[in-house]
CSV table of C-alpha atoms in Angstrom, one decimal:
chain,number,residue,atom,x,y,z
A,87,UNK,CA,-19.3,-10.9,-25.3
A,88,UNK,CA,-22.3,-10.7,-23.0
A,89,UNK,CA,-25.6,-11.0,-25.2
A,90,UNK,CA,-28.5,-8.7,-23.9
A,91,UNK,CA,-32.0,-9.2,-25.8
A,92,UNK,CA,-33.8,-6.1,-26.8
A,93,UNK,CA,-37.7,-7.8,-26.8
A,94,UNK,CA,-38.8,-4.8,-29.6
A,95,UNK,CA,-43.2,-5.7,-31.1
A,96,UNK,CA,-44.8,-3.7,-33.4
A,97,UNK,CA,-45.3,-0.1,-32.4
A,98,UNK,CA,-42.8,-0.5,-29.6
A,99,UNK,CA,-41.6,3.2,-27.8
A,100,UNK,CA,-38.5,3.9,-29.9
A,101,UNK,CA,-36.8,6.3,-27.0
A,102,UNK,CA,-37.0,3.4,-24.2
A,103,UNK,CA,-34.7,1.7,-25.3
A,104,UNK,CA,-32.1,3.6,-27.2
A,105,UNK,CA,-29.8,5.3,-24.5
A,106,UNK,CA,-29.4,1.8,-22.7
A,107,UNK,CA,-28.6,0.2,-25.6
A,108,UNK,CA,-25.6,2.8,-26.8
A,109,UNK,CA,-24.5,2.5,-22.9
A,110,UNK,CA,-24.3,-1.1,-23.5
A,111,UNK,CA,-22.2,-0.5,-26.5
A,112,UNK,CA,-19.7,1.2,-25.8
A,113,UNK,CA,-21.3,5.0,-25.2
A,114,UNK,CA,-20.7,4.3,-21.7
A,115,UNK,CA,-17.0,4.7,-20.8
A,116,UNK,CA,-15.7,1.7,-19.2
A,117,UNK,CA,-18.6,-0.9,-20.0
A,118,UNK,CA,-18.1,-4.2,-20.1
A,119,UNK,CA,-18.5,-6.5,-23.5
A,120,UNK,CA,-21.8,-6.2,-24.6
A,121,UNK,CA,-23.4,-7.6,-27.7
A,122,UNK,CA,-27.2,-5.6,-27.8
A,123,UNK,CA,-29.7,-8.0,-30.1
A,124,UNK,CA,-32.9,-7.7,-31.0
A,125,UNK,CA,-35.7,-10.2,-31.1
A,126,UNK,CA,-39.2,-9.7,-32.0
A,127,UNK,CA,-42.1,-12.6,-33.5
A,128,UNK,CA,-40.7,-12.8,-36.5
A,129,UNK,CA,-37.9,-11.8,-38.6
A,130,UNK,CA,-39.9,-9.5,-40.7
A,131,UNK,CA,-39.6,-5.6,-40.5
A,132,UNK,CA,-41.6,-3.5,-37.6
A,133,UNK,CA,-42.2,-0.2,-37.6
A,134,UNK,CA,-41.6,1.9,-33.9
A,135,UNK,CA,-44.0,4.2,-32.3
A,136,UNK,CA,-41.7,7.2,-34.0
A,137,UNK,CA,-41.8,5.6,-37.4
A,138,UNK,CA,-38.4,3.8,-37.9
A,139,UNK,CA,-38.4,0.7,-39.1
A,140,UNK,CA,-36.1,-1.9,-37.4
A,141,UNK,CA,-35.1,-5.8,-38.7
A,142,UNK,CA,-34.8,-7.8,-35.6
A,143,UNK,CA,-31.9,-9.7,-35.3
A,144,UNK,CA,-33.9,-12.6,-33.9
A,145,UNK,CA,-37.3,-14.3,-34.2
A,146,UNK,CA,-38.5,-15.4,-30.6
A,147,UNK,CA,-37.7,-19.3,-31.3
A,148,UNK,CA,-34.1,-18.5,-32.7
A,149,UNK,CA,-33.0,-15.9,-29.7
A,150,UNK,CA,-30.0,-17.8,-28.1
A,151,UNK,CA,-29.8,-20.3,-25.2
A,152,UNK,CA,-26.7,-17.7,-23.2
A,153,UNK,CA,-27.9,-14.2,-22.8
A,154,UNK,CA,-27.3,-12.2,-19.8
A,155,UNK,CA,-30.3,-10.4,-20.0
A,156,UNK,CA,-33.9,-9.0,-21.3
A,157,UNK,CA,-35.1,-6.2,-22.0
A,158,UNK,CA,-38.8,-5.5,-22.7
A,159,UNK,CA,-39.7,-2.6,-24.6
A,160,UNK,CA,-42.8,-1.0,-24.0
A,161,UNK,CA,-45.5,-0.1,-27.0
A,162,UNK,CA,-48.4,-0.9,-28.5
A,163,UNK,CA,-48.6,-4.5,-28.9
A,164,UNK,CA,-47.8,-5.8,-24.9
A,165,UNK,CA,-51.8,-6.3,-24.4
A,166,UNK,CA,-51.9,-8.4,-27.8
A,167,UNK,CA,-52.4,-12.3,-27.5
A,168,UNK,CA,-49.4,-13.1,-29.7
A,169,UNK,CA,-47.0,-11.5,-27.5
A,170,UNK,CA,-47.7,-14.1,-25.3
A,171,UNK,CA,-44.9,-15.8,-27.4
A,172,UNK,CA,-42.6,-13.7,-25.7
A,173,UNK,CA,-43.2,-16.0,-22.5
A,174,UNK,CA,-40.9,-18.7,-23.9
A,175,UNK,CA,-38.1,-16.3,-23.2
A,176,UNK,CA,-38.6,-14.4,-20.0
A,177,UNK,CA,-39.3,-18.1,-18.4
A,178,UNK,CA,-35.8,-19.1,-19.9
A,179,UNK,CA,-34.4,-15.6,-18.2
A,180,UNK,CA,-36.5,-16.2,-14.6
A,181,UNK,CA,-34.8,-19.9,-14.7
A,182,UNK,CA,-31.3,-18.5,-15.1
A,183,UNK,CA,-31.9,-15.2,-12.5
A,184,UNK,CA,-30.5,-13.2,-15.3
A,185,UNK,CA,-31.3,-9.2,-15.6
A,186,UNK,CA,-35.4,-9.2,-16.5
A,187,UNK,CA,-36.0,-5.6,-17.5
A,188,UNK,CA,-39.7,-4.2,-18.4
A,189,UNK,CA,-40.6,-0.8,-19.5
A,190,UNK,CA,-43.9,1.1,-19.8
A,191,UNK,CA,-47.2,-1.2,-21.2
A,192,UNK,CA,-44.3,-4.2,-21.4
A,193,UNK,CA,-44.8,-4.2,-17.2
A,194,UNK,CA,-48.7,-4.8,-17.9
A,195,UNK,CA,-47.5,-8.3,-19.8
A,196,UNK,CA,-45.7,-9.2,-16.4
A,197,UNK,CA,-48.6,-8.6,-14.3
A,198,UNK,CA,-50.9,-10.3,-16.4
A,199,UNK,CA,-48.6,-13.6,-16.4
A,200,UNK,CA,-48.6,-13.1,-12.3
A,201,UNK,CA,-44.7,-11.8,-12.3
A,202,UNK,CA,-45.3,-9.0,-10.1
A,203,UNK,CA,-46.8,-11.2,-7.6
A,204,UNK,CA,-43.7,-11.8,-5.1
A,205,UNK,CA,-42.0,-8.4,-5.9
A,206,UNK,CA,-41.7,-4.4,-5.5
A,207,UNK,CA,-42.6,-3.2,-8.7
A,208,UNK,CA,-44.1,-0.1,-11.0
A,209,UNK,CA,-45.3,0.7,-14.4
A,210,UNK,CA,-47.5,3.5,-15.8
A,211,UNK,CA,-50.5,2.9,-13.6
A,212,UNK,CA,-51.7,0.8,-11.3
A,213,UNK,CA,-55.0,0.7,-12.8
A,214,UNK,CA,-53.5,-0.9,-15.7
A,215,UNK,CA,-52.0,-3.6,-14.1
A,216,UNK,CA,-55.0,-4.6,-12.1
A,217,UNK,CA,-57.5,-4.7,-15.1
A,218,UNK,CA,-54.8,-6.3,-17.6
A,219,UNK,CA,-53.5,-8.5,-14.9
A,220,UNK,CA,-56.9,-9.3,-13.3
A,221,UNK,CA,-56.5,-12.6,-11.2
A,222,UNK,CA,-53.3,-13.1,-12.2
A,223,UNK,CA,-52.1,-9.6,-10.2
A,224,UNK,CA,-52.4,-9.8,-6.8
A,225,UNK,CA,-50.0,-7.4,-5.3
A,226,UNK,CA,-51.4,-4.0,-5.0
A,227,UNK,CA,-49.2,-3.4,-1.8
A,228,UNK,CA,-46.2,-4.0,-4.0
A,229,UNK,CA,-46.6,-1.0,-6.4
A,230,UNK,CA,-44.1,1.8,-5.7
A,231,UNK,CA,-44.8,5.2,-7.4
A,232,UNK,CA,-41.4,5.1,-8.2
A,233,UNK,CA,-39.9,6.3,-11.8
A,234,UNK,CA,-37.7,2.6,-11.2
A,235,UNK,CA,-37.9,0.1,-9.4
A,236,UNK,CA,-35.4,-2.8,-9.3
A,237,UNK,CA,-36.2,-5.9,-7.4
A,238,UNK,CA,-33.4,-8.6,-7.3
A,239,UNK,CA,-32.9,-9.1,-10.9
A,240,UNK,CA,-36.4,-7.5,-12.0
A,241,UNK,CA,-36.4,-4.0,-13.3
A,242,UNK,CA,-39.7,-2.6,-13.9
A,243,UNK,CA,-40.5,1.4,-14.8
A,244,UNK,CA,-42.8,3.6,-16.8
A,245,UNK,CA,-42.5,5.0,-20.0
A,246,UNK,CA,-41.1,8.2,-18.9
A,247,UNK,CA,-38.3,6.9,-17.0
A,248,UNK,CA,-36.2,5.3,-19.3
A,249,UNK,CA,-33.1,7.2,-18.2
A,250,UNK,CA,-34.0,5.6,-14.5
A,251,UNK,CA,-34.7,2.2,-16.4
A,252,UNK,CA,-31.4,2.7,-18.0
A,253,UNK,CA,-29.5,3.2,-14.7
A,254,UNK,CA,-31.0,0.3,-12.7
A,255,UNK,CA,-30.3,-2.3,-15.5
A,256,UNK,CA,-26.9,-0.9,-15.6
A,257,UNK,CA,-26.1,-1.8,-12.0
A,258,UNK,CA,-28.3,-4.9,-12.2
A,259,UNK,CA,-25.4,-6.2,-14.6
A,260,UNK,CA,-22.5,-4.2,-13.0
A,261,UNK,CA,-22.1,-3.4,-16.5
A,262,UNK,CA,-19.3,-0.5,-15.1
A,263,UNK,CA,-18.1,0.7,-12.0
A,264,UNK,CA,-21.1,2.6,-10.1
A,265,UNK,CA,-19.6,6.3,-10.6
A,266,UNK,CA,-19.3,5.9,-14.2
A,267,UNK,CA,-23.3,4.8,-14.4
A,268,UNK,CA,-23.8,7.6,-12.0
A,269,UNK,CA,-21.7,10.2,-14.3
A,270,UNK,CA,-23.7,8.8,-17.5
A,271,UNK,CA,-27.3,9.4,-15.4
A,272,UNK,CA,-26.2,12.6,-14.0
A,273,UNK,CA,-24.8,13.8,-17.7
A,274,UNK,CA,-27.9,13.1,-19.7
A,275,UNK,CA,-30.6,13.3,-16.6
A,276,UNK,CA,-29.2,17.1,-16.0
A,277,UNK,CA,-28.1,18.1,-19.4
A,278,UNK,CA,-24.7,19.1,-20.8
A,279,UNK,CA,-24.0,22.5,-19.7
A,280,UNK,CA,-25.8,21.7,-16.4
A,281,UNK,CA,-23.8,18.5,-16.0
A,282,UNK,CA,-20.6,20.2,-16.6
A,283,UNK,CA,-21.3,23.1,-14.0
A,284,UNK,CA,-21.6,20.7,-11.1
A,285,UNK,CA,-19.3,18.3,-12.6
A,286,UNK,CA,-16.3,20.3,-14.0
């Protein structure tokens, strides 16, 4: 099995998230072996954006040493000090070049740790990750106003475009064969009966 570490703070966006995760488990026909945890500060109970409450599998200094990737959920608490804590495992991820993803106000904590620098990249706004990132965020000319953007093994997207997220993570691990990740896109990005029209 293939551990992939869901990075989930207090008030994190509940809907980011989800539908890569069930892809991961086996929603997504064909799918390799996939073993979704969660990880958070501590052990203790958060709460999401949406109100459910979630125990995380994993405080940040008992997440494994063998994970094939992260997965940053945006929310509330990205601009916080404490989630600097989360540093200690996106350094460990960067080291091995395994699948970094960042969603929404989680893509402000990469600019403001100077991640973004050497890449293509996006987020909510680029305001956001000039004033958050301030001297640490240097490449302006690297923003795309793009729902996605994958570069390498960095995924970065904004908080709308978690079906996009969803995709490009998908391919990043070659989780399944490209027209099954394109069929589960195409089925939830067009809806069922509009799916099934073009697809039947």
């Amino acid at each position: 099995m293939r551990t992939i570490l869901f990075v989930v703070l207090d008030g994190y966006a509940d809907w980011e998230g989800a539908p890569l995760a069930a892809a991961l488990m086996g929603e997504l026909e064909e799918v390799g072996e996939y073993n979704v945890k969660t990880v958070s500060l501590t052990k203790e109970p958060i709460k999401s954006m949406g109100g459910f409450t979630v125990l995380p599998d994993y405080a940040i200094e008992e997440a494994p040493e063998d994970f094939a990737g992260l997965i940053l959920i945006g929310g509330t608490s990205w601009r916080k000090e404490a989630s600097q804590r989360v540093m200690e495992l996106v350094e460990k991820a960067m080291e091995r070049e395994v699948v970094v993803g960042a969603i929404c106000d989680a893509t402000v904590f990469l600019s403001k740790n100077g991640l973004l620098n050497n890449i293509e990249h996006t987020g909510n706004f680029l305001e956001n990750l000039k004033e958050i990132g301030g001297e640490n965020y240097s490449n302006e000319a690297g923003y795309l106003q793009q729902q996605a953007v994958r570069s390498g093994q960095v995924i970065t997207a904004n908080g709308t475009a978690f079906l996009e997220f969803g995709k490009e993570v998908l391919q990043a691990l070659e989780a399944a064969p490209e027209e099954k990740i394109e069929e589960w896109y195409g089925f939830f990005k067009q809806g069922f009966h509009d799916f099934m029209k073009t697809n039947s």
